[in-house]
């Protein structure tokens, strides 16, 4: 038995010579026509115009891929195939042809350009993911299906370790991941109302010559209702509440956002450089969509608010607010735009008013801020 669409779950896998080297559980991107178009005018969904890349450390595989032979790197997208008992499932090896994926490999050379890095075969520990599936159906007086409720919960851990030999000596390299996701869906009125509540959590960590760790979470809740209005007309109503949280410490391949603050502000200095960052953003919106059959026309309007926070932390876990922004869009127009920077400078772009001053003066108080001198 196969779930339609291979379930709402997706896992992007990296395989080296056919063996699992790491995974990525994608962030649920909603593009500008998704759910109801009026949600995204002019604020677009999180990551819509800048799909975030995910990094997997393949250092534990250096002893294998540096042996002078050919090796294969494969990116595979998996869904879930349901077992006969309707309680557990297993991963598929494909989900159709509507996923376009690509990857890149970053390579650092030894200080001795003639040296070849060697190492042991990686010790791979990745048990099969735990997959739990449930569903229930209710029927009306005629025996037709009226509601359906389902859950898909998945947990996965993996750890890959080897000993790497370089001209500077040997060290143990380890890549580990711990992920979980829960997806709850409820359909009622024969599918006219659809509710989705999904949360994905993950911890990725690299240990060895360089340390890297990221902790991420992306919750999402949506509620949509469609109505047939007669004469071929119909409407859609939607509510969306979603977010993205990413904590990064150590040596990240990709920019974390801290790069913009690595300068001398000429003011108060931090006792040490900022070694980790925390990004949190949320979007909450409501919208309606109306389609008129007789004129082949449609219109959509709504209200969406996004809040964005970015913090840096030093080696003693002291946090510093680096950037904050809150924007409200109503019926295609920005009605509120508040922005705050680390150096106690704030801008209020509210409707027809432009104010510049401290955050305390414009929005709230008392709030303590620092002018930062951040060393790279």
C-alpha positions as YAML, in Angstrom:
chain: A
units: angstrom
residues:
- id: 1
  name: UNK
  ca: [0.00, 0.00, 0.00]
- id: 2
  name: UNK
  ca: [1.37, 3.45, -0.94]
- id: 3
  name: UNK
  ca: [0.30, 6.78, 0.52]
- id: 4
  name: UNK
  ca: [-0.94, 9.18, -2.16]
- id: 5
  name: UNK
  ca: [1.98, 11.45, -3.04]
- id: 6
  name: UNK
  ca: [4.22, 9.34, -0.77]
- id: 7
  name: UNK
  ca: [2.94, 11.28, 2.29]
- id: 8
  name: UNK
  ca: [3.64, 14.93, 3.24]
- id: 9
  name: UNK
  ca: [7.14, 13.94, 4.41]
- id: 10
  name: UNK
  ca: [10.29, 14.48, 2.34]
- id: 11
  name: UNK
  ca: [13.91, 13.60, 3.07]
- id: 12
  name: UNK
  ca: [16.78, 14.76, 0.85]
- id: 13
  name: UNK
  ca: [19.61, 12.24, 1.12]
- id: 14
  name: UNK
  ca: [23.30, 12.49, 0.22]
- id: 15
  name: UNK
  ca: [24.86, 9.14, -0.68]
- id: 16
  name: UNK
  ca: [28.56, 8.50, -1.29]
- id: 17
  name: UNK
  ca: [29.20, 5.28, -3.19]
- id: 18
  name: UNK
  ca: [25.63, 4.29, -2.37]
- id: 19
  name: UNK
  ca: [26.03, 4.79, 1.40]
- id: 20
  name: UNK
  ca: [24.13, 7.42, 3.37]
- id: 21
  name: UNK
  ca: [26.38, 10.37, 4.30]
- id: 22
  name: UNK
  ca: [23.75, 12.83, 5.57]
- id: 23
  name: UNK
  ca: [20.20, 14.10, 5.15]
- id: 24
  name: UNK
  ca: [18.19, 17.30, 4.96]
- id: 25
  name: UNK
  ca: [14.51, 17.69, 5.89]
- id: 26
  name: UNK
  ca: [13.39, 20.64, 3.73]
- id: 27
  name: UNK
  ca: [11.83, 23.82, 5.04]
- id: 28
  name: UNK
  ca: [8.20, 24.07, 3.76]
- id: 29
  name: UNK
  ca: [8.54, 26.97, 1.33]
- id: 30
  name: UNK
  ca: [5.25, 28.62, 0.29]
- id: 31
  name: UNK
  ca: [5.58, 30.47, -3.00]
- id: 32
  name: UNK
  ca: [3.70, 33.66, -3.91]
- id: 33
  name: UNK
  ca: [0.58, 31.87, -5.18]
- id: 34
  name: UNK
  ca: [0.48, 29.35, -2.35]
- id: 35
  name: UNK
  ca: [-2.55, 28.79, -0.08]
- id: 36
  name: UNK
  ca: [-4.20, 32.15, -0.98]
- id: 37
  name: UNK
  ca: [-2.35, 34.75, -3.11]
- id: 38
  name: UNK
  ca: [-3.50, 37.67, -0.92]
- id: 39
  name: UNK
  ca: [-1.25, 36.43, 1.88]
- id: 40
  name: UNK
  ca: [1.86, 37.39, -0.07]
- id: 41
  name: UNK
  ca: [1.18, 40.93, -1.30]
- id: 42
  name: UNK
  ca: [3.79, 42.44, -0.96]
- id: 43
  name: UNK
  ca: [5.37, 40.33, 1.83]
- id: 44
  name: UNK
  ca: [6.45, 37.01, 0.36]
- id: 45
  name: UNK
  ca: [6.84, 33.74, 2.23]
- id: 46
  name: UNK
  ca: [9.94, 32.92, 4.27]
- id: 47
  name: UNK
  ca: [12.86, 31.91, 1.99]
- id: 48
  name: UNK
  ca: [10.64, 32.23, -1.12]
- id: 49
  name: UNK
  ca: [13.14, 34.29, -3.12]
- id: 50
  name: UNK
  ca: [16.28, 32.86, -1.52]
- id: 51
  name: UNK
  ca: [16.05, 29.11, -0.97]
- id: 52
  name: UNK
  ca: [18.37, 28.22, 1.87]
- id: 53
  name: UNK
  ca: [21.16, 25.70, 1.22]
- id: 54
  name: UNK
  ca: [21.89, 23.00, 3.77]
- id: 55
  name: UNK
  ca: [25.37, 21.76, 4.59]
- id: 56
  name: UNK
  ca: [26.53, 18.21, 5.30]
- id: 57
  name: UNK
  ca: [30.08, 17.55, 6.53]
- id: 58
  name: UNK
  ca: [31.72, 14.75, 4.52]
- id: 59
  name: UNK
  ca: [35.07, 15.00, 6.33]
- id: 60
  name: UNK
  ca: [34.68, 11.45, 7.77]
- id: 61
  name: UNK
  ca: [34.74, 10.20, 4.16]
- id: 62
  name: UNK
  ca: [38.11, 11.76, 3.24]
- id: 63
  name: UNK
  ca: [39.96, 8.48, 3.70]
- id: 64
  name: UNK
  ca: [37.66, 6.92, 1.11]
- id: 65
  name: UNK
  ca: [37.38, 9.61, -1.55]
- id: 66
  name: UNK
  ca: [41.12, 10.42, -1.48]
- id: 67
  name: UNK
  ca: [42.20, 6.90, -2.48]
- id: 68
  name: UNK
  ca: [42.69, 7.78, -6.15]
- id: 69
  name: UNK
  ca: [39.64, 5.86, -7.38]
- id: 70
  name: UNK
  ca: [36.37, 7.13, -8.84]
- id: 71
  name: UNK
  ca: [33.50, 7.71, -6.43]
- id: 72
  name: UNK
  ca: [29.85, 8.62, -6.83]
- id: 73
  name: UNK
  ca: [27.86, 11.33, -5.08]
- id: 74
  name: UNK
  ca: [24.09, 10.98, -5.34]
- id: 75
  name: UNK
  ca: [21.29, 13.24, -4.09]
- id: 76
  name: UNK
  ca: [18.05, 11.36, -3.59]
- id: 77
  name: UNK
  ca: [14.60, 12.54, -2.46]
- id: 78
  name: UNK
  ca: [12.56, 10.08, -0.39]
- id: 79
  name: UNK
  ca: [8.96, 9.92, 0.77]
- id: 80
  name: UNK
  ca: [7.08, 7.30, 2.80]
- id: 81
  name: UNK
  ca: [5.52, 4.04, 1.74]
- id: 82
  name: UNK
  ca: [2.96, 2.73, 4.19]
- id: 83
  name: UNK
  ca: [3.12, -0.76, 5.66]
- id: 84
  name: UNK
  ca: [0.09, -3.01, 5.57]
- id: 85
  name: UNK
  ca: [-0.68, -2.51, 9.27]
- id: 86
  name: UNK
  ca: [-1.24, 1.23, 8.71]
- id: 87
  name: UNK
  ca: [0.91, 2.09, 11.74]
- id: 88
  name: UNK
  ca: [4.49, 2.19, 10.46]
- id: 89
  name: UNK
  ca: [6.11, 2.92, 7.13]
- id: 90
  name: UNK
  ca: [9.40, 2.87, 5.27]
- id: 91
  name: UNK
  ca: [11.22, 5.36, 3.07]
- id: 92
  name: UNK
  ca: [10.85, 5.22, -0.70]
- id: 93
  name: UNK
  ca: [13.71, 5.66, -3.16]
- id: 94
  name: UNK
  ca: [11.88, 8.24, -5.27]
- id: 95
  name: UNK
  ca: [8.93, 10.64, -5.20]
- id: 96
  name: UNK
  ca: [8.31, 11.24, -8.89]
- id: 97
  name: UNK
  ca: [10.03, 13.74, -11.16]
- id: 98
  name: UNK
  ca: [8.98, 17.09, -9.69]
- id: 99
  name: UNK
  ca: [12.06, 17.65, -7.49]
- id: 100
  name: UNK
  ca: [15.08, 19.45, -8.94]
- id: 101
  name: UNK
  ca: [18.17, 19.12, -6.73]
- id: 102
  name: UNK
  ca: [21.81, 20.06, -7.01]
- id: 103
  name: UNK
  ca: [24.85, 20.22, -4.75]
- id: 104
  name: UNK
  ca: [28.41, 21.47, -4.45]
- id: 105
  name: UNK
  ca: [31.52, 20.24, -2.65]
- id: 106
  name: UNK
  ca: [33.85, 22.59, -0.75]
- id: 107
  name: UNK
  ca: [37.48, 21.42, -0.57]
- id: 108
  name: UNK
  ca: [40.31, 22.73, 1.64]
- id: 109
  name: UNK
  ca: [43.89, 21.84, 0.70]
- id: 110
  name: UNK
  ca: [46.62, 20.71, 3.07]
- id: 111
  name: UNK
  ca: [49.42, 23.21, 3.75]
- id: 112
  name: UNK
  ca: [51.68, 20.78, 1.87]
- id: 113
  name: UNK
  ca: [50.31, 20.86, -1.68]
- id: 114
  name: UNK
  ca: [51.86, 17.46, -2.47]
- id: 115
  name: UNK
  ca: [50.30, 15.70, 0.52]
- id: 116
  name: UNK
  ca: [47.31, 13.39, 0.22]
- id: 117
  name: UNK
  ca: [44.90, 13.21, 3.13]
- id: 118
  name: UNK
  ca: [44.23, 9.66, 4.26]
- id: 119
  name: UNK
  ca: [42.03, 8.07, 6.88]
- id: 120
  name: UNK
  ca: [40.13, 5.06, 8.08]
- id: 121
  name: UNK
  ca: [36.92, 3.72, 6.63]
- id: 122
  name: UNK
  ca: [34.00, 5.65, 8.15]
- id: 123
  name: UNK
  ca: [32.06, 3.97, 10.92]
- id: 124
  name: UNK
  ca: [28.43, 4.52, 9.93]
- id: 125
  name: UNK
  ca: [25.63, 4.34, 12.46]
- id: 126
  name: UNK
  ca: [22.22, 5.25, 11.07]
- id: 127
  name: UNK
  ca: [19.36, 2.98, 12.10]
- id: 128
  name: UNK
  ca: [16.21, 3.05, 10.01]
- id: 129
  name: UNK
  ca: [14.07, 6.09, 10.82]
- id: 130
  name: UNK
  ca: [11.12, 5.58, 13.14]
- id: 131
  name: UNK
  ca: [7.93, 6.24, 11.17]
- id: 132
  name: UNK
  ca: [4.46, 6.24, 12.73]
- id: 133
  name: UNK
  ca: [1.26, 6.79, 10.73]
- id: 134
  name: UNK
  ca: [-2.36, 7.01, 11.86]
- id: 135
  name: UNK
  ca: [-5.68, 8.03, 10.35]
- id: 136
  name: UNK
  ca: [-9.37, 8.06, 11.19]
- id: 137
  name: UNK
  ca: [-12.46, 8.67, 9.04]
- id: 138
  name: UNK
  ca: [-16.01, 9.70, 9.90]
- id: 139
  name: UNK
  ca: [-19.02, 9.33, 7.62]
- id: 140
  name: UNK
  ca: [-22.34, 11.14, 7.26]
- id: 141
  name: UNK
  ca: [-25.81, 9.57, 7.30]
- id: 142
  name: UNK
  ca: [-25.51, 8.49, 3.65]
- id: 143
  name: UNK
  ca: [-22.27, 6.63, 4.29]
- id: 144
  name: UNK
  ca: [-20.09, 9.14, 2.44]
- id: 145
  name: UNK
  ca: [-16.78, 10.14, 3.98]
- id: 146
  name: UNK
  ca: [-17.20, 13.43, 5.84]
- id: 147
  name: UNK
  ca: [-13.93, 13.97, 7.73]
- id: 148
  name: UNK
  ca: [-10.46, 12.46, 7.82]
- id: 149
  name: UNK
  ca: [-7.71, 13.03, 10.35]
- id: 150
  name: UNK
  ca: [-4.17, 11.73, 9.93]
- id: 151
  name: UNK
  ca: [-0.75, 11.99, 11.54]
- id: 152
  name: UNK
  ca: [2.73, 11.28, 10.17]
- id: 153
  name: UNK
  ca: [5.57, 11.32, 12.71]
- id: 154
  name: UNK
  ca: [9.20, 10.59, 11.84]
- id: 155
  name: UNK
  ca: [12.41, 10.45, 13.88]
- id: 156
  name: UNK
  ca: [15.94, 9.83, 12.63]
- id: 157
  name: UNK
  ca: [19.47, 9.78, 14.05]
- id: 158
  name: UNK
  ca: [22.77, 9.18, 12.30]
- id: 159
  name: UNK
  ca: [26.45, 9.35, 13.19]
- id: 160
  name: UNK
  ca: [29.50, 8.90, 10.94]
- id: 161
  name: UNK
  ca: [33.02, 8.76, 12.40]
- id: 162
  name: UNK
  ca: [36.53, 8.15, 11.09]
- id: 163
  name: UNK
  ca: [40.16, 8.99, 11.86]
- id: 164
  name: UNK
  ca: [41.75, 11.48, 9.45]
- id: 165
  name: UNK
  ca: [45.51, 11.73, 8.80]
- id: 166
  name: UNK
  ca: [47.01, 15.04, 7.63]
- id: 167
  name: UNK
  ca: [50.51, 16.55, 7.65]
- id: 168
  name: UNK
  ca: [49.52, 18.30, 10.88]
- id: 169
  name: UNK
  ca: [48.64, 15.03, 12.59]
- id: 170
  name: UNK
  ca: [45.59, 12.85, 13.04]
- id: 171
  name: UNK
  ca: [42.19, 13.64, 14.48]
- id: 172
  name: UNK
  ca: [38.78, 12.03, 14.78]
- id: 173
  name: UNK
  ca: [36.08, 13.48, 12.53]
- id: 174
  name: UNK
  ca: [32.40, 13.00, 13.34]
- id: 175
  name: UNK
  ca: [29.18, 14.11, 11.63]
- id: 176
  name: UNK
  ca: [25.92, 13.56, 13.51]
- id: 177
  name: UNK
  ca: [22.26, 14.47, 13.01]
- id: 178
  name: UNK
  ca: [19.17, 14.15, 15.18]
- id: 179
  name: UNK
  ca: [15.84, 15.03, 13.55]
- id: 180
  name: UNK
  ca: [12.13, 14.75, 14.26]
- id: 181
  name: UNK
  ca: [8.98, 15.91, 12.52]
- id: 182
  name: UNK
  ca: [5.26, 15.70, 13.21]
- id: 183
  name: UNK
  ca: [2.50, 16.36, 10.69]
- id: 184
  name: UNK
  ca: [-1.16, 16.54, 11.65]
- id: 185
  name: UNK
  ca: [-3.84, 16.95, 9.00]
- id: 186
  name: UNK
  ca: [-7.61, 17.32, 9.35]
- id: 187
  name: UNK
  ca: [-10.13, 17.51, 6.50]
- id: 188
  name: UNK
  ca: [-13.81, 18.15, 7.11]
- id: 189
  name: UNK
  ca: [-16.94, 18.97, 5.10]
- id: 190
  name: UNK
  ca: [-15.69, 16.48, 2.50]
- id: 191
  name: UNK
  ca: [-12.42, 18.35, 2.16]
- id: 192
  name: UNK
  ca: [-13.81, 21.89, 2.03]
- id: 193
  name: UNK
  ca: [-11.91, 22.74, 5.23]
- id: 194
  name: UNK
  ca: [-8.29, 21.68, 5.57]
- id: 195
  name: UNK
  ca: [-6.09, 22.11, 8.65]
- id: 196
  name: UNK
  ca: [-2.37, 21.32, 8.73]
- id: 197
  name: UNK
  ca: [-0.12, 21.50, 11.78]
- id: 198
  name: UNK
  ca: [3.51, 20.56, 11.13]
- id: 199
  name: UNK
  ca: [6.75, 21.03, 13.06]
- id: 200
  name: UNK
  ca: [10.27, 19.93, 12.12]
- id: 201
  name: UNK
  ca: [13.21, 20.03, 14.56]
- id: 202
  name: UNK
  ca: [16.84, 19.18, 13.90]
- id: 203
  name: UNK
  ca: [20.35, 19.27, 15.34]
- id: 204
  name: UNK
  ca: [23.38, 18.87, 13.04]
- id: 205
  name: UNK
  ca: [26.88, 18.77, 14.49]
- id: 206
  name: UNK
  ca: [30.40, 18.38, 13.13]
- id: 207
  name: UNK
  ca: [33.35, 17.63, 15.43]
- id: 208
  name: UNK
  ca: [36.99, 17.33, 14.51]
- id: 209
  name: UNK
  ca: [39.57, 19.82, 13.28]
- id: 210
  name: UNK
  ca: [36.79, 22.42, 13.09]
- id: 211
  name: UNK
  ca: [33.55, 22.48, 15.06]
- id: 212
  name: UNK
  ca: [30.13, 23.35, 13.68]
- id: 213
  name: UNK
  ca: [26.64, 23.01, 15.13]
- id: 214
  name: UNK
  ca: [23.21, 24.14, 14.03]
- id: 215
  name: UNK
  ca: [19.85, 23.78, 15.77]
- id: 216
  name: UNK
  ca: [16.78, 24.51, 13.68]
- id: 217
  name: UNK
  ca: [13.01, 24.39, 13.91]
- id: 218
  name: UNK
  ca: [10.20, 25.30, 11.53]
- id: 219
  name: UNK
  ca: [6.61, 25.13, 12.76]
- id: 220
  name: UNK
  ca: [3.68, 25.73, 10.42]
- id: 221
  name: UNK
  ca: [-0.09, 25.87, 10.95]
- id: 222
  name: UNK
  ca: [-2.59, 26.53, 8.14]
- id: 223
  name: UNK
  ca: [-6.38, 26.53, 7.94]
- id: 224
  name: UNK
  ca: [-8.15, 26.89, 4.58]
- id: 225
  name: UNK
  ca: [-11.86, 26.76, 3.75]
- id: 226
  name: UNK
  ca: [-13.34, 26.72, 0.25]
- id: 227
  name: UNK
  ca: [-16.96, 27.61, -0.54]
- id: 228
  name: UNK
  ca: [-19.02, 27.13, -3.69]
- id: 229
  name: UNK
  ca: [-21.12, 30.29, -4.08]
- id: 230
  name: UNK
  ca: [-23.29, 29.34, -7.06]
- id: 231
  name: UNK
  ca: [-23.08, 30.15, -10.79]
- id: 232
  name: UNK
  ca: [-19.63, 28.59, -10.79]
- id: 233
  name: UNK
  ca: [-18.26, 31.17, -8.33]
- id: 234
  name: UNK
  ca: [-16.22, 30.15, -5.32]
- id: 235
  name: UNK
  ca: [-14.15, 31.57, -2.48]
- id: 236
  name: UNK
  ca: [-11.17, 30.59, -0.35]
- id: 237
  name: UNK
  ca: [-10.43, 31.73, 3.21]
- id: 238
  name: UNK
  ca: [-7.07, 31.03, 4.81]
- id: 239
  name: UNK
  ca: [-5.13, 31.55, 8.03]
- id: 240
  name: UNK
  ca: [-1.37, 30.90, 8.20]
- id: 241
  name: UNK
  ca: [0.96, 30.92, 11.21]
- id: 242
  name: UNK
  ca: [4.52, 29.78, 10.51]
- id: 243
  name: UNK
  ca: [8.10, 30.36, 11.55]
- id: 244
  name: UNK
  ca: [11.77, 29.59, 11.14]
- id: 245
  name: UNK
  ca: [14.40, 29.39, 13.90]
- id: 246
  name: UNK
  ca: [18.09, 28.71, 13.22]
- id: 247
  name: UNK
  ca: [20.96, 28.68, 15.72]
- id: 248
  name: UNK
  ca: [24.51, 28.37, 14.32]
- id: 249
  name: UNK
  ca: [27.83, 28.12, 16.12]
- id: 250
  name: UNK
  ca: [31.31, 27.36, 14.86]
- id: 251
  name: UNK
  ca: [32.57, 27.19, 11.27]
- id: 252
  name: UNK
  ca: [29.64, 27.52, 8.87]
- id: 253
  name: UNK
  ca: [30.26, 27.22, 5.12]
- id: 254
  name: UNK
  ca: [27.55, 29.73, 4.30]
- id: 255
  name: UNK
  ca: [27.11, 33.27, 5.65]
- id: 256
  name: UNK
  ca: [25.13, 33.38, 8.88]
- id: 257
  name: UNK
  ca: [24.33, 37.11, 8.81]
- id: 258
  name: UNK
  ca: [27.00, 38.08, 11.33]
- id: 259
  name: UNK
  ca: [29.31, 39.16, 8.50]
- id: 260
  name: UNK
  ca: [27.53, 42.51, 8.15]
- id: 261
  name: UNK
  ca: [28.40, 43.37, 11.76]
- id: 262
  name: UNK
  ca: [32.10, 42.47, 11.63]
- id: 263
  name: UNK
  ca: [33.36, 46.03, 11.62]
- id: 264
  name: UNK
  ca: [34.67, 48.65, 13.99]
- id: 265
  name: UNK
  ca: [31.84, 50.90, 15.15]
- id: 266
  name: UNK
  ca: [34.19, 53.04, 17.21]
- id: 267
  name: UNK
  ca: [32.15, 52.45, 20.34]
- id: 268
  name: UNK
  ca: [31.93, 49.90, 23.12]
- id: 269
  name: UNK
  ca: [33.89, 46.69, 22.52]
- id: 270
  name: UNK
  ca: [32.83, 43.16, 23.25]
- id: 271
  name: UNK
  ca: [35.22, 41.20, 25.43]
- id: 272
  name: UNK
  ca: [35.35, 38.50, 22.76]
- id: 273
  name: UNK
  ca: [34.09, 37.94, 19.24]
- id: 274
  name: UNK
  ca: [30.58, 36.69, 18.62]
- id: 275
  name: UNK
  ca: [30.85, 32.94, 18.11]
- id: 276
  name: UNK
  ca: [27.23, 31.99, 17.40]
- id: 277
  name: UNK
  ca: [24.03, 33.46, 15.97]
- id: 278
  name: UNK
  ca: [20.29, 33.00, 16.41]
- id: 279
  name: UNK
  ca: [17.77, 33.88, 13.69]
- id: 280
  name: UNK
  ca: [14.03, 33.83, 14.43]
- id: 281
  name: UNK
  ca: [11.28, 34.91, 12.07]
- id: 282
  name: UNK
  ca: [7.52, 34.40, 12.10]
- id: 283
  name: UNK
  ca: [4.68, 35.12, 9.69]
- id: 284
  name: UNK
  ca: [1.01, 35.38, 10.63]
- id: 285
  name: UNK
  ca: [-1.65, 36.15, 8.06]
- id: 286
  name: UNK
  ca: [-5.27, 35.89, 6.99]
- id: 287
  name: UNK
  ca: [-6.54, 36.23, 3.42]
- id: 288
  name: UNK
  ca: [-9.53, 35.70, 1.14]
- id: 289
  name: UNK
  ca: [-9.82, 34.82, -2.54]
- id: 290
  name: UNK
  ca: [-12.91, 35.22, -4.74]
- id: 291
  name: UNK
  ca: [-13.39, 33.88, -8.26]
- id: 292
  name: UNK
  ca: [-16.28, 35.03, -10.47]
- id: 293
  name: UNK
  ca: [-17.08, 32.63, -13.27]
- id: 294
  name: UNK
  ca: [-19.25, 34.94, -15.39]
- id: 295
  name: UNK
  ca: [-16.45, 37.48, -15.89]
- id: 296
  name: UNK
  ca: [-13.51, 35.06, -15.61]
- id: 297
  name: UNK
  ca: [-12.06, 37.33, -12.95]
- id: 298
  name: UNK
  ca: [-10.63, 36.86, -9.48]
- id: 299
  name: UNK
  ca: [-9.45, 39.01, -6.61]
- id: 300
  name: UNK
  ca: [-7.60, 38.37, -3.39]
- id: 301
  name: UNK
  ca: [-6.86, 40.48, -0.33]
- id: 302
  name: UNK
  ca: [-5.51, 39.88, 3.14]
- id: 303
  name: UNK
  ca: [-3.26, 40.89, 6.00]
- id: 304
  name: UNK
  ca: [0.17, 39.46, 6.88]
- id: 305
  name: UNK
  ca: [2.60, 40.41, 9.64]
- id: 306
  name: UNK
  ca: [6.24, 39.30, 9.74]
- id: 307
  name: UNK
  ca: [8.65, 39.70, 12.64]
- id: 308
  name: UNK
  ca: [12.39, 39.12, 12.22]
- id: 309
  name: UNK
  ca: [15.00, 38.91, 15.00]
- id: 310
  name: UNK
  ca: [18.74, 38.31, 14.69]
- id: 311
  name: UNK
  ca: [21.08, 37.91, 17.67]
- id: 312
  name: UNK
  ca: [24.75, 37.19, 18.26]
- id: 313
  name: UNK
  ca: [26.29, 35.39, 21.23]
- id: 314
  name: UNK
  ca: [29.81, 35.54, 22.61]
- id: 315
  name: UNK
  ca: [31.79, 32.62, 24.04]
- id: 316
  name: UNK
  ca: [30.13, 33.12, 27.43]
- id: 317
  name: UNK
  ca: [26.62, 32.89, 25.91]
- id: 318
  name: UNK
  ca: [25.90, 36.60, 26.39]
- id: 319
  name: UNK
  ca: [23.34, 37.64, 23.80]
- id: 320
  name: UNK
  ca: [23.29, 40.87, 21.78]
- id: 321
  name: UNK
  ca: [20.42, 42.11, 19.61]
- id: 322
  name: UNK
  ca: [21.89, 42.84, 16.18]
- id: 323
  name: UNK
  ca: [18.86, 43.37, 13.97]
- id: 324
  name: UNK
  ca: [15.09, 43.51, 14.34]
- id: 325
  name: UNK
  ca: [12.29, 44.25, 11.90]
- id: 326
  name: UNK
  ca: [8.51, 44.07, 12.01]
- id: 327
  name: UNK
  ca: [6.37, 44.64, 8.92]
- id: 328
  name: UNK
  ca: [2.59, 44.61, 8.49]
- id: 329
  name: UNK
  ca: [0.95, 44.46, 5.06]
- id: 330
  name: UNK
  ca: [-2.78, 45.03, 4.60]
- id: 331
  name: UNK
  ca: [-4.53, 44.55, 1.25]
- id: 332
  name: UNK
  ca: [-1.33, 44.89, -0.75]
- id: 333
  name: UNK
  ca: [0.00, 47.94, 1.10]
- id: 334
  name: UNK
  ca: [2.66, 48.24, 3.82]
- id: 335
  name: UNK
  ca: [0.95, 49.84, 6.83]
- id: 336
  name: UNK
  ca: [3.70, 49.31, 9.42]
- id: 337
  name: UNK
  ca: [7.47, 48.95, 9.05]
- id: 338
  name: UNK
  ca: [9.70, 49.10, 12.14]
- id: 339
  name: UNK
  ca: [13.45, 48.44, 11.99]
- id: 340
  name: UNK
  ca: [16.15, 48.39, 14.67]
- id: 341
  name: UNK
  ca: [19.92, 47.99, 14.34]
- id: 342
  name: UNK
  ca: [22.49, 46.99, 16.94]
- id: 343
  name: UNK
  ca: [23.88, 50.49, 17.39]
- id: 344
  name: UNK
  ca: [20.73, 51.90, 19.02]
- id: 345
  name: UNK
  ca: [19.41, 53.28, 15.74]
- id: 346
  name: UNK
  ca: [15.78, 52.76, 14.83]
- id: 347
  name: UNK
  ca: [13.54, 53.70, 11.93]
- id: 348
  name: UNK
  ca: [9.75, 53.79, 11.95]
- id: 349
  name: UNK
  ca: [8.35, 53.71, 8.41]
- id: 350
  name: UNK
  ca: [4.73, 53.77, 9.53]
- id: 351
  name: UNK
  ca: [2.34, 54.65, 6.65]
- id: 352
  name: UNK
  ca: [2.98, 58.33, 5.82]
- id: 353
  name: UNK
  ca: [5.32, 59.02, 8.74]
- id: 354
  name: UNK
  ca: [9.10, 58.65, 8.74]
- id: 355
  name: UNK
  ca: [10.68, 58.88, 12.19]
- id: 356
  name: UNK
  ca: [14.29, 58.30, 13.16]
- id: 357
  name: UNK
  ca: [15.47, 57.93, 16.73]
- id: 358
  name: UNK
  ca: [16.17, 55.44, 19.48]
- id: 359
  name: UNK
  ca: [14.00, 52.38, 19.79]
- id: 360
  name: UNK
  ca: [12.95, 53.53, 23.28]
- id: 361
  name: UNK
  ca: [11.70, 56.82, 21.86]
- id: 362
  name: UNK
  ca: [9.80, 55.29, 18.97]
- id: 363
  name: UNK
  ca: [8.38, 51.97, 20.07]
- id: 364
  name: UNK
  ca: [8.94, 50.80, 23.63]
- id: 365
  name: UNK
  ca: [11.00, 51.09, 26.73]
- id: 366
  name: UNK
  ca: [13.06, 50.61, 28.62]
- id: 367
  name: UNK
  ca: [15.30, 48.46, 26.42]
- id: 368
  name: UNK
  ca: [19.08, 48.20, 26.82]
- id: 369
  name: UNK
  ca: [21.25, 48.21, 23.70]
- id: 370
  name: UNK
  ca: [24.96, 48.22, 22.99]
- id: 371
  name: UNK
  ca: [27.08, 49.92, 20.40]
- id: 372
  name: UNK
  ca: [29.25, 47.05, 19.26]
- id: 373
  name: UNK
  ca: [32.82, 46.64, 18.19]
- id: 374
  name: UNK
  ca: [32.96, 43.08, 16.91]
- id: 375
  name: UNK
  ca: [36.26, 41.45, 16.05]
- id: 376
  name: UNK
  ca: [36.40, 38.85, 13.29]
...
